mmCIF file of C-alpha atoms in Angstrom:
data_model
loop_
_atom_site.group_PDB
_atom_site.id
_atom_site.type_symbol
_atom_site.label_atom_id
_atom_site.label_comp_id
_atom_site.label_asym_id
_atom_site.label_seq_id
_atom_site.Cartn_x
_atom_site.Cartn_y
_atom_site.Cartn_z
ATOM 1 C CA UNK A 24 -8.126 -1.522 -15.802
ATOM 2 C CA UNK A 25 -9.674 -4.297 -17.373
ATOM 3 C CA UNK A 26 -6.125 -6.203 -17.620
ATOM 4 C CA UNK A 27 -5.241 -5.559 -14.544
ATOM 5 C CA UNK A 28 -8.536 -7.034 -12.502
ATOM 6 C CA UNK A 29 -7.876 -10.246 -15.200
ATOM 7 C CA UNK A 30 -4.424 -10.265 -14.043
ATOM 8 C CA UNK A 31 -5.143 -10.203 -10.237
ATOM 9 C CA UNK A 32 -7.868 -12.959 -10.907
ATOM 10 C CA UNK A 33 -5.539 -15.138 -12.512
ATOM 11 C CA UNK A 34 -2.488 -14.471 -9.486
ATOM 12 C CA UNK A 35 -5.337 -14.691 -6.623
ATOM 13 C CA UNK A 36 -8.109 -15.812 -5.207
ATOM 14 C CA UNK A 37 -11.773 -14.834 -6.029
ATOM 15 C CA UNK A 38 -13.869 -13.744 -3.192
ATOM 16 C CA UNK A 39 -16.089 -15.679 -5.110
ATOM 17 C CA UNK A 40 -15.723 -19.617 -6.687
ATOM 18 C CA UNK A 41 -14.861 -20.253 -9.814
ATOM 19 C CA UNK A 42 -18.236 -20.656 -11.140
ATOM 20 C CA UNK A 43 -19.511 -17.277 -9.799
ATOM 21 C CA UNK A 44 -20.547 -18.768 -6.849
ATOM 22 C CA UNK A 45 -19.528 -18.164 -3.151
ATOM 23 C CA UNK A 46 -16.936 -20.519 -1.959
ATOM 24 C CA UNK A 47 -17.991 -22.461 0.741
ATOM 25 C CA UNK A 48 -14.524 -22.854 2.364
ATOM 26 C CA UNK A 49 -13.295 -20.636 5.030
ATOM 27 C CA UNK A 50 -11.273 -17.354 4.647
ATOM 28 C CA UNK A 51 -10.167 -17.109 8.188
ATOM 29 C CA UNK A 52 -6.492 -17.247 8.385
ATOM 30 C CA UNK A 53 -5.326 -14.153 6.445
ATOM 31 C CA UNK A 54 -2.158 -13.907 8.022
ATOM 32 C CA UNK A 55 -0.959 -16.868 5.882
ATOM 33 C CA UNK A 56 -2.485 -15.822 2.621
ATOM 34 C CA UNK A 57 -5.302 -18.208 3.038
ATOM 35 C CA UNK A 58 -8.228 -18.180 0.777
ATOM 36 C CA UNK A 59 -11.068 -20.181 -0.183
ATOM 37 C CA UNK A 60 -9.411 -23.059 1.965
ATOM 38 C CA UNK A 61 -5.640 -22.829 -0.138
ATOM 39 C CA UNK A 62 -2.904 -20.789 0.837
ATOM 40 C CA UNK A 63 -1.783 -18.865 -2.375
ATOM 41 C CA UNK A 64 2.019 -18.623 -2.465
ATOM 42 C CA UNK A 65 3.926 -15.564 -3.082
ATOM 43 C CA UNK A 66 7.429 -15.459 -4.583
ATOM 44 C CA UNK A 67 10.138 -14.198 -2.595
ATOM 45 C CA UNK A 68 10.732 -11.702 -5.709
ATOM 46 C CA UNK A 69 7.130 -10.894 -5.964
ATOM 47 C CA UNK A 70 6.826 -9.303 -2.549
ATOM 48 C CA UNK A 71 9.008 -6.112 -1.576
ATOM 49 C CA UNK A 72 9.097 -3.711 1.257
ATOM 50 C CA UNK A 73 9.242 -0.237 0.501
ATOM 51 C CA UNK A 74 10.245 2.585 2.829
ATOM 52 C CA UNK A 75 11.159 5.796 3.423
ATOM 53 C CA UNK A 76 14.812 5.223 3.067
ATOM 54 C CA UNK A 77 14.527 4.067 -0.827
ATOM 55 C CA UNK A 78 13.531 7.576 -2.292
ATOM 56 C CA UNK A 79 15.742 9.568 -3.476
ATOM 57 C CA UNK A 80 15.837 12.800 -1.117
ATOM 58 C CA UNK A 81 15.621 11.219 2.069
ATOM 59 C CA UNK A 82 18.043 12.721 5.484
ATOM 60 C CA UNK A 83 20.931 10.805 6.644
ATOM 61 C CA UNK A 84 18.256 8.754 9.306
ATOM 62 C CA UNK A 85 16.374 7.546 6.089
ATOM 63 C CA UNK A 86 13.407 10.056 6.757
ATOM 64 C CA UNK A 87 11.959 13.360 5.271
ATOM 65 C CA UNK A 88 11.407 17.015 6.881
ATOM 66 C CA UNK A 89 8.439 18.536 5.534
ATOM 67 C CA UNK A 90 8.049 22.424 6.377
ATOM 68 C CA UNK A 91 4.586 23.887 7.475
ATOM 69 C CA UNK A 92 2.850 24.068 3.922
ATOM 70 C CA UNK A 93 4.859 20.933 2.091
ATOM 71 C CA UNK A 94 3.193 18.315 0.709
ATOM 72 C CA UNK A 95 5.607 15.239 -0.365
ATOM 73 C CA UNK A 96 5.778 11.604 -0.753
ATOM 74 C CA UNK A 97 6.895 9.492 2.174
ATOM 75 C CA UNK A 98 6.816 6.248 0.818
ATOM 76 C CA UNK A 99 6.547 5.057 -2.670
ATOM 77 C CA UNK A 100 6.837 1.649 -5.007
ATOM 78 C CA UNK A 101 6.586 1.851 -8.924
ATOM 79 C CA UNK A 102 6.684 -0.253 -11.719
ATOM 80 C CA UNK A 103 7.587 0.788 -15.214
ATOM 81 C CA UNK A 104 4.114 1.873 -17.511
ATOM 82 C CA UNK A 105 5.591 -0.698 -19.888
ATOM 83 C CA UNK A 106 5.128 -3.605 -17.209
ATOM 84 C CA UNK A 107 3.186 -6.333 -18.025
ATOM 85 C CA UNK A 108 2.770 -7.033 -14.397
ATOM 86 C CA UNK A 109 1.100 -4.972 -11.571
ATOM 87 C CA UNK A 110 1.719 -4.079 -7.926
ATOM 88 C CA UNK A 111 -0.952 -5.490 -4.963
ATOM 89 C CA UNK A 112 -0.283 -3.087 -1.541
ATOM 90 C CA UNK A 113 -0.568 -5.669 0.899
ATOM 91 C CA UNK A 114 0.068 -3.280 3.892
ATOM 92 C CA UNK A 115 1.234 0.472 5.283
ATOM 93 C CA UNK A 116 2.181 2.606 7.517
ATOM 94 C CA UNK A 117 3.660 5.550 8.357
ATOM 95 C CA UNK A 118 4.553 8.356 11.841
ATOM 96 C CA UNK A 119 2.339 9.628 13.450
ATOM 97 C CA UNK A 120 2.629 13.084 13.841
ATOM 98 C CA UNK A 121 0.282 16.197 14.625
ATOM 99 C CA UNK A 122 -0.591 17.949 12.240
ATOM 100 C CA UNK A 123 0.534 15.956 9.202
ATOM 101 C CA UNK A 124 -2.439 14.724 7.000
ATOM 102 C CA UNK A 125 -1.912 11.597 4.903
ATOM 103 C CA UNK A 126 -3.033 10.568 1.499
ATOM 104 C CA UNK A 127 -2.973 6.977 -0.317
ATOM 105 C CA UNK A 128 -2.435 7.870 -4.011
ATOM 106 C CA UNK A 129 -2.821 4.858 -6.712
ATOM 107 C CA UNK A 130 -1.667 5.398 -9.714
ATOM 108 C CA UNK A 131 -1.769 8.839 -9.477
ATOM 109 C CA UNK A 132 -4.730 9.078 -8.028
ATOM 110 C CA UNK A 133 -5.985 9.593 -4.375
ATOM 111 C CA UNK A 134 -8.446 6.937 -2.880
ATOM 112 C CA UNK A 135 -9.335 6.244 0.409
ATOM 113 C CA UNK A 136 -11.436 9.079 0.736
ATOM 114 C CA UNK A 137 -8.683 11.612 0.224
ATOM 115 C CA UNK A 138 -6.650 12.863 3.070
ATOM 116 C CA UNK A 139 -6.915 11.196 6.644
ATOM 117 C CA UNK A 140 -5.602 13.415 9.497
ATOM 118 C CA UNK A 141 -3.218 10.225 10.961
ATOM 119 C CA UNK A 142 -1.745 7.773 8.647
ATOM 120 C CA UNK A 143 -3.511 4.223 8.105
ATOM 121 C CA UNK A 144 -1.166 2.336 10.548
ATOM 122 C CA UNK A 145 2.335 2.763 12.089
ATOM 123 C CA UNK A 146 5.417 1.619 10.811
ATOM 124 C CA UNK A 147 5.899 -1.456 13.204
ATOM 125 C CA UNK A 148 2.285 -2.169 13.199
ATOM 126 C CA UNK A 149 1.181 -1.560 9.521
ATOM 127 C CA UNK A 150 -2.323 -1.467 8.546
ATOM 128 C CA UNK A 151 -3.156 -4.431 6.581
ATOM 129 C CA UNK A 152 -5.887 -4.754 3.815
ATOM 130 C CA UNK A 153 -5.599 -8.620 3.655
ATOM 131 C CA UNK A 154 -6.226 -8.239 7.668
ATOM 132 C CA UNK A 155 -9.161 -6.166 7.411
ATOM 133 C CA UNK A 156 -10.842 -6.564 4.041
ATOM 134 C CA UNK A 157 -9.292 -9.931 2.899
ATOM 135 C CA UNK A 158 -8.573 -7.810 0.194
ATOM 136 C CA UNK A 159 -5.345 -5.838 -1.565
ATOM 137 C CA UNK A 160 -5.449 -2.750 -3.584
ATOM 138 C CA UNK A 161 -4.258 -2.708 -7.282
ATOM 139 C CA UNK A 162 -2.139 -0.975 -8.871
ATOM 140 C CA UNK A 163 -0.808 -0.601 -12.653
ATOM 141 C CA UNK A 164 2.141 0.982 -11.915
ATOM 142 C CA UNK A 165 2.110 3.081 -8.923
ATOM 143 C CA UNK A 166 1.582 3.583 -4.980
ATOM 144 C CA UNK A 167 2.650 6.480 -3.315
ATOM 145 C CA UNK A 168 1.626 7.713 0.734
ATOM 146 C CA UNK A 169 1.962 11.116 0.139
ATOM 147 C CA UNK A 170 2.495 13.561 3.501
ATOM 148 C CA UNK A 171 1.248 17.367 3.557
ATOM 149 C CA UNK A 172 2.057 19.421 6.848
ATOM 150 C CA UNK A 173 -0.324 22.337 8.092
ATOM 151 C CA UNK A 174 0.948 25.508 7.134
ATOM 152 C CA UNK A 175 0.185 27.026 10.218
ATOM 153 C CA UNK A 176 2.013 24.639 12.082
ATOM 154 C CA UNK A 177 5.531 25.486 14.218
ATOM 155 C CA UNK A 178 8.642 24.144 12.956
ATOM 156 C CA UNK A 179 9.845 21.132 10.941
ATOM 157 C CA UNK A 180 8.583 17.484 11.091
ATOM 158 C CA UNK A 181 10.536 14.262 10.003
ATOM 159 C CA UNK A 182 8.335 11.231 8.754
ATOM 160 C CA UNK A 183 8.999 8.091 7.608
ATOM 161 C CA UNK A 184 6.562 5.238 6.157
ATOM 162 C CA UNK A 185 6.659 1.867 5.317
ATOM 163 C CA UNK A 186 4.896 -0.452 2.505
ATOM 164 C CA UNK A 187 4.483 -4.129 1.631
ATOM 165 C CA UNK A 188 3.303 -4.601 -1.698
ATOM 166 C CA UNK A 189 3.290 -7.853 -4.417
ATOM 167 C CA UNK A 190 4.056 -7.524 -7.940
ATOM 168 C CA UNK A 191 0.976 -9.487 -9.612
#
């Protein structure tokens, strides 16, 4: 873990100078990776859009059915254990349907406070963690939003999700 918070330092912007000291430039305009009054550049091969559509067992519409009781990944971006680089989720988001609980799992692990019962944004409007925390979330090799459906629910649902993440 160590590696990887060296790595993001090194790829990003501190929150804090370079001295250990707050910055005294502005952080305002997130949209255009702007921090501590430079906008950081990002490769056109560093940043990638996941969704629904790139996993394996998808439908024919690019989504997934989940049955009252199933629990499965809806959108998912990887890196191989081996890589000497790691992912930053920049943004995600997902349908919204009833009773469908969602979970942000990083590197195999759940954060976020576990399961929400509505995803973290939509598809077209994505919740962003440069938006709202000037911030990403680190990963060494994986990010998954992982669906689970009531079991006492009716009938079938189909989900889809989206991601934007930067390999750091």
């Amino acid at each position: 873990m160590v590696s990887l918070l060296q790595r993001i330092a090194e790829n990003t912007s501190d929150i804090e100078g370079g001295d250990g000291t707050e910055s005294s430039e502005s952080r305002e305009d997130t949209h255009n990776h702007y921090y501590d009054g430079q906008v950081r550049p990002m490769g056109p091969q560093q940043y990638i859009v996941s969704e629904t559509s790139n996993l394996e067992d998808v439908n024919d519409d690019g989504s997934v059915t989940l049955e009252p009781g199933d629990e499965k990944t809806v959108v998912s971006q990887s890196l191989p254990r081996s890589s000497q680089q790691a992912l930053a989720l920049l943004a995600i988001g997902a349908t919204d349907e009833t009773d469908v609980q969602w979970a942000l799992q990083i590197d195999d692990h759940t954060v976020g406070g576990g399961w929400t019962n509505s995803p973290l944004g939509l598809v077209n409007d994505p919740f962003s963690f440069v938006d709202e925390f000037q911030a990403i979330i680190p990963a060494e090799h994986k990010i998954e939003y992982v669906a689970r459906y009531n079991p006492a629910a009716s009938g079938s649902v189909d989900l889809v999700g989206r991601m934007h993440t930067e390999v750091i």
